[in-house]
Every structure is written in C-alpha cells, then in structure tokens.
Amino acid sequence: MYAWRSLRLGRKSNPTQSLCWVVHRYYVKGKTASSSRWLERQHKDRYVRLASQDNYRSRSAYKLIQIEDKFCFLKKNSVIVDLGAAPGAWSQVVSERVNLDDAAESSRIIAVDVKDIKPIPGVTIVSNADVLQAETLTKTMAAMAPFVQADVILSDMAPSASGNHSFDHYRIMELARAALGISLSLLPSNAGVFLCKILEGREKKEFTAQLKRHFEVVREFRPPACRQNSSELYVIAWSRLKVSNTN
Ligand SMILES: C[S@@+](CC[C@H](N)C(=O)[O-])C[C@H]1O[C@@H](n2cnc3c(N)ncnc32)[C@H](O)[C@@H]1O
C-alpha cells in the first residue's frame, strides 16, 4: 500500500519493502511456474509434436482420428456440424476424411464456436456463436443451406477449466445437453451420428440414459490421445430414433 500511495503522491519508496511488491512478485512467480509447467508438458507430449508436424491446429485432431478409426462414421457426401470447433483441428480432420475436393457439391462442414476460427478450406465457419443461445441453431441451419438435415454432429466443446472437477463436470454437461438439443433438431430419424465430449461425473449416467432414449446405439470411448490426468471421454450415438419417448 505504501508503494501505491507513494507512487500516487509522487514520493520515492523502496518497492522491495512494500506489500504490493511482494504480492506482485508472488503472483508473477506463480504464473511463471504454471506457464513453464504447461510449456514443459506440451514439449513432452507426442501428440503436440505430431500436430505440429502434420499441420493440425491442435493435438485434439488425434482424438477424432482415433475415434473415427474405431467407429468409421465420417463418409463422403455428408453434412457435418462441428460444435466447439476452435481452433479448428477437428474440422481439418473432417475435411480430409470426407474428401471435400471430390464431393464439394454434396458435402458441407460447418464449424461453430464462441471464439473466432481462422478460415479452413472447404469449411463454413460460424464464429461468435454460443450453443447455449437459441440463435446458434438458426445460424447453423443458415450455414447448412441448401441442406436442411445433418448426417453427423460433433461436439468437442469444453468450458475453460476452473480446476474444480465438479464445477467443470457440471458446465461440460450443460454444453453436452445443448449439443444433444441441436442434434435432435438437425439429425434425421433412423439415421445420423452424434459424438460428444463429456467429463466423468455424477451427471454422466443421466446423460447416457437420455441418449439411449433418442438413439438406437450408444457407446463410450476414451481415445488414447486423451491426456492421462484428464477424466474426459466421448460418447457416440447412432441412428436417431423416430419417436422420442421423453426429453
Ligand atoms: C477443446 S476446444 C475444441 C478443440 C477443437 N475440437 C479442435 O480440434 O480444434 C473446446 C472449444 O469449445 C468451445 N466452447 C466452449 N463453450 C462454448 C459454447 N457455449 N458455445 C460454443 N463453443 C463453446 C471453446 O471456445 C473451445 O474452442
């Protein structure tokens, strides 16, 4: 406090003796330590290195590649909506797998996120779009035109981690339910695929039960590219049931 007051009053003080200085040093030191831990982890991570070699925008690309290699749900001539797409690695993978050059007329990839997404060849971008807002469905449908239904809805959405697992679980499940709502509006009956990231936790059981009420087949999968210390996993659901029992 003394330092601030001295500064405002134009007096000279020894900053190393002030509380402000100590707090400032502590904060900067803490930040530096966690940033360097993050940098060290990134450096050691083989998927980070692979992503930079393969020109993917993030290591997340390999999660989708591993899920797709197992379940094979990305086909040519498809309409695919990628929710929570920034920075864009999943959309890059999707555009490679549906081979847009060959099938541009009958395929469409729509990348949706609250954040900005830099252009990706063959991908229609809907940025500044929050899935918790109803208008995001309208914007997504406008981006799909002339198609009115989608074949695949992907959601890799996640809120920024707070460090509190229950809170993060609750928030990601809120996003997962919003993604499911969008899927039910866009996928046709007796068809369609919905892939969604969630975190382990108390709401998982109810969410998968909800998926089973709307889709014929529901599976869980944790691709090897998920970080070891993360409790994330993916649920994948096929073939939207014609008559939904409840919500
Ligand atoms: C793990 S990142 C996705 C990475 C992406 N799949 C990729 O491969 O580049 C999670 C994304 O979810 C987005 N997100 C979080 N909350 C959202 C919301 N309410 N609406 C739309 N996107 C959201 C974040 O902005 C972030 O870009």
XYZ file of C-alpha atoms and ligand atoms in Angstrom:
274
model
C 0.000 0.000 0.000
C 2.790 2.301 0.867
C 4.280 1.897 -2.581
C 0.989 2.726 -4.327
C 0.398 5.745 -2.150
C 3.959 6.929 -2.707
C 3.550 6.451 -6.417
C 0.311 8.445 -6.498
C 1.823 11.165 -4.378
C 4.999 11.164 -6.425
C 7.163 10.145 -3.460
C 10.086 7.788 -3.847
C 9.926 4.476 -1.984
C 11.810 1.218 -1.895
C 9.409 -1.140 -3.712
C 11.047 -4.300 -2.397
C 9.861 -3.341 1.082
C 6.224 -2.794 0.136
C 3.399 -5.313 0.461
C 2.302 -4.541 -3.094
C 5.644 -5.518 -4.433
C 5.632 -8.782 -2.512
C 2.127 -9.632 -3.778
C 3.127 -8.695 -7.315
C 6.289 -10.843 -7.177
C 4.315 -13.781 -5.735
C 1.675 -13.506 -8.485
C 4.184 -13.224 -11.329
C 6.285 -16.044 -9.911
C 3.216 -18.291 -9.575
C 2.143 -17.533 -13.129
C 5.607 -18.178 -14.482
C 5.817 -21.512 -12.689
C 2.457 -22.733 -14.035
C 3.221 -21.436 -17.542
C 6.553 -23.225 -17.577
C 4.876 -26.428 -16.321
C 2.410 -26.084 -19.217
C 5.248 -25.481 -21.695
C 7.191 -28.460 -20.361
C 4.129 -30.713 -20.640
C 3.457 -29.503 -24.194
C 7.080 -30.120 -25.145
C 6.987 -33.715 -23.864
C 3.606 -34.537 -25.386
C 3.967 -36.642 -28.519
C 0.581 -35.532 -29.878
C 1.611 -31.874 -29.662
C 4.740 -32.706 -31.671
C 2.724 -34.768 -34.176
C 0.175 -31.975 -34.593
C 2.877 -29.510 -35.486
C 4.426 -31.982 -37.974
C 1.045 -32.756 -39.559
C -0.085 -29.108 -39.592
C -3.062 -29.649 -37.335
C -4.137 -26.698 -35.249
C -4.216 -28.710 -32.033
C -3.451 -32.138 -30.582
C -7.231 -32.739 -30.400
C -7.017 -33.837 -34.046
C -5.683 -37.228 -32.920
C -8.628 -37.834 -30.600
C -11.015 -37.519 -33.547
C -8.731 -39.599 -35.780
C -8.654 -42.390 -33.170
C -12.432 -42.272 -32.616
C -13.064 -42.281 -36.365
C -10.587 -45.134 -36.951
C -12.575 -47.191 -34.454
C -16.136 -46.281 -35.427
C -15.833 -45.119 -39.111
C -18.666 -42.593 -39.178
C -17.245 -39.896 -41.493
C -18.409 -40.541 -45.029
C -18.246 -38.686 -48.313
C -21.337 -36.695 -49.321
C -22.190 -35.756 -45.745
C -23.266 -32.702 -43.824
C -21.194 -32.454 -40.668
C -21.543 -29.899 -37.886
C -18.523 -29.415 -35.597
C -19.589 -27.711 -32.343
C -16.832 -26.096 -30.272
C -14.583 -26.200 -33.316
C -11.912 -23.600 -32.463
C -9.039 -23.552 -33.251
C -10.153 -25.991 -35.968
C -8.215 -29.279 -35.800
C -11.342 -31.470 -35.853
C -12.689 -29.592 -38.876
C -9.328 -30.112 -40.603
C -9.598 -33.864 -39.977
C -13.223 -33.934 -41.120
C -12.420 -32.120 -44.351
C -9.618 -34.619 -45.078
C -11.815 -37.599 -44.309
C -14.873 -36.550 -46.295
C -12.543 -35.550 -49.105
C -14.264 -32.324 -49.957
C -12.487 -31.828 -53.273
C -14.326 -34.809 -54.732
C -17.693 -34.142 -53.219
C -17.987 -30.423 -52.652
C -21.485 -30.279 -54.118
C -22.976 -32.839 -51.771
C -20.942 -32.236 -48.626
C -20.863 -29.447 -46.100
C -18.771 -28.934 -42.978
C -19.866 -26.272 -40.523
C -17.518 -25.233 -37.716
C -19.254 -23.475 -34.807
C -17.642 -21.782 -31.801
C -17.968 -18.810 -29.451
C -14.410 -17.974 -30.445
C -13.079 -16.908 -33.820
C -11.864 -19.663 -36.126
C -9.352 -18.890 -38.856
C -10.520 -19.983 -42.317
C -10.163 -23.667 -43.205
C -10.502 -24.638 -46.884
C -13.892 -26.218 -47.530
C -15.284 -25.395 -44.085
C -18.090 -22.903 -43.400
C -17.360 -21.028 -40.205
C -19.923 -19.802 -37.703
C -17.966 -17.916 -35.043
C -19.136 -15.845 -32.063
C -21.856 -18.465 -31.674
C -22.677 -19.710 -28.194
C -24.543 -23.037 -28.250
C -26.356 -22.039 -25.086
C -28.119 -19.331 -27.112
C -31.083 -20.372 -29.277
C -29.921 -18.222 -32.206
C -26.892 -20.512 -32.707
C -29.176 -23.227 -34.108
C -30.641 -20.707 -36.561
C -27.161 -19.545 -37.623
C -26.025 -23.157 -38.052
C -29.067 -24.002 -40.178
C -28.428 -20.930 -42.330
C -24.825 -22.098 -42.843
C -26.078 -25.580 -43.832
C -28.382 -24.326 -46.604
C -29.480 -25.722 -49.015
C -29.192 -28.806 -46.791
C -31.804 -28.982 -44.053
C -30.552 -32.012 -42.162
C -27.125 -33.086 -40.974
C -25.543 -36.535 -41.026
C -23.094 -36.075 -38.166
C -22.972 -33.704 -35.193
C -19.652 -33.492 -33.356
C -19.144 -31.738 -30.058
C -15.680 -31.321 -28.577
C -16.966 -28.359 -26.559
C -15.459 -27.678 -23.180
C -15.532 -24.666 -20.888
C -12.183 -23.281 -19.715
C -11.063 -25.483 -16.837
C -11.662 -23.973 -13.415
C -9.644 -26.579 -11.525
C -12.773 -27.642 -9.638
C -13.774 -31.010 -11.093
C -17.452 -30.958 -10.047
C -17.921 -27.465 -11.418
C -16.169 -28.333 -14.710
C -18.233 -31.530 -14.964
C -21.463 -29.590 -14.439
C -20.512 -26.999 -17.088
C -19.425 -29.515 -19.730
C -22.657 -31.474 -19.208
C -24.616 -28.269 -19.803
C -22.776 -27.928 -23.154
C -23.339 -31.626 -23.932
C -27.106 -31.236 -23.360
C -27.138 -28.168 -25.636
C -25.274 -30.196 -28.305
C -27.811 -33.010 -27.938
C -30.644 -30.481 -28.396
C -29.020 -29.270 -31.625
C -28.564 -32.877 -32.791
C -32.218 -33.663 -32.225
C -33.137 -30.647 -34.357
C -30.758 -31.477 -37.199
C -30.401 -35.257 -37.481
C -32.993 -37.217 -39.480
C -34.957 -40.106 -37.991
C -33.438 -43.574 -38.278
C -30.052 -42.126 -39.190
C -27.354 -39.773 -38.015
C -24.399 -39.824 -35.659
C -23.842 -37.731 -32.546
C -20.362 -37.641 -30.971
C -19.896 -35.645 -27.800
C -17.160 -34.981 -25.255
C -18.078 -35.229 -21.579
C -16.244 -35.493 -18.263
C -16.717 -38.365 -15.835
C -19.033 -37.373 -13.003
C -22.427 -37.667 -11.427
C -24.455 -36.410 -14.425
C -22.938 -38.880 -16.890
C -25.408 -41.667 -16.125
C -28.455 -39.477 -16.713
C -26.949 -38.087 -19.920
C -26.249 -41.531 -21.396
C -29.747 -42.646 -20.367
C -31.111 -39.624 -22.233
C -29.045 -40.578 -25.308
C -30.443 -44.122 -25.173
C -33.951 -42.703 -25.291
C -33.116 -40.879 -28.532
C -30.642 -43.157 -30.355
C -30.571 -46.825 -31.237
C -26.935 -47.424 -30.240
C -24.838 -45.575 -27.650
C -21.166 -46.251 -26.842
C -18.464 -44.668 -24.705
C -14.860 -44.390 -25.804
C -11.727 -42.803 -24.426
C -9.203 -42.358 -27.248
C -5.543 -42.892 -26.295
C -4.809 -39.244 -27.199
C -6.807 -38.043 -24.152
C -4.384 -36.737 -21.550
C -3.692 -39.280 -18.819
C -4.696 -36.971 -15.993
C -7.964 -35.954 -17.659
C -11.335 -37.543 -16.931
C -12.704 -36.727 -20.362
C -14.333 -39.320 -22.558
C -16.534 -39.367 -25.639
C -19.990 -40.749 -26.139
C -21.085 -41.720 -29.601
C -24.684 -42.373 -30.592
C -26.069 -43.681 -33.894
C -29.393 -43.720 -35.593
C -31.807 -41.252 -34.118
C -34.985 -42.974 -33.042
C -38.142 -41.927 -34.815
C -40.278 -41.430 -31.783
C -38.516 -39.967 -28.774
C -40.010 -41.288 -25.555
C -39.240 -38.289 -23.394
C -36.735 -35.453 -23.388
C -11.213 -28.381 -26.612
S -11.669 -26.984 -27.539
C -12.105 -27.694 -29.079
C -10.943 -28.075 -29.929
C -11.364 -28.396 -31.345
N -12.147 -29.623 -31.414
C -10.174 -28.562 -32.254
O -9.911 -29.676 -32.657
O -9.525 -27.579 -32.566
C -13.233 -26.592 -26.827
C -13.962 -25.478 -27.554
O -15.287 -25.362 -27.024
C -15.670 -24.026 -27.207
N -16.854 -23.671 -26.410
C -16.940 -23.631 -25.057
N -18.170 -23.211 -24.687
C -18.870 -22.997 -25.838
C -20.188 -22.548 -26.100
N -21.040 -22.221 -25.097
N -20.593 -22.434 -27.384
C -19.740 -22.743 -28.402
N -18.465 -23.164 -28.211
C -18.030 -23.295 -26.937
C -14.433 -23.261 -26.777
O -14.474 -21.935 -27.261
C -13.312 -24.095 -27.368
O -12.900 -23.599 -28.603
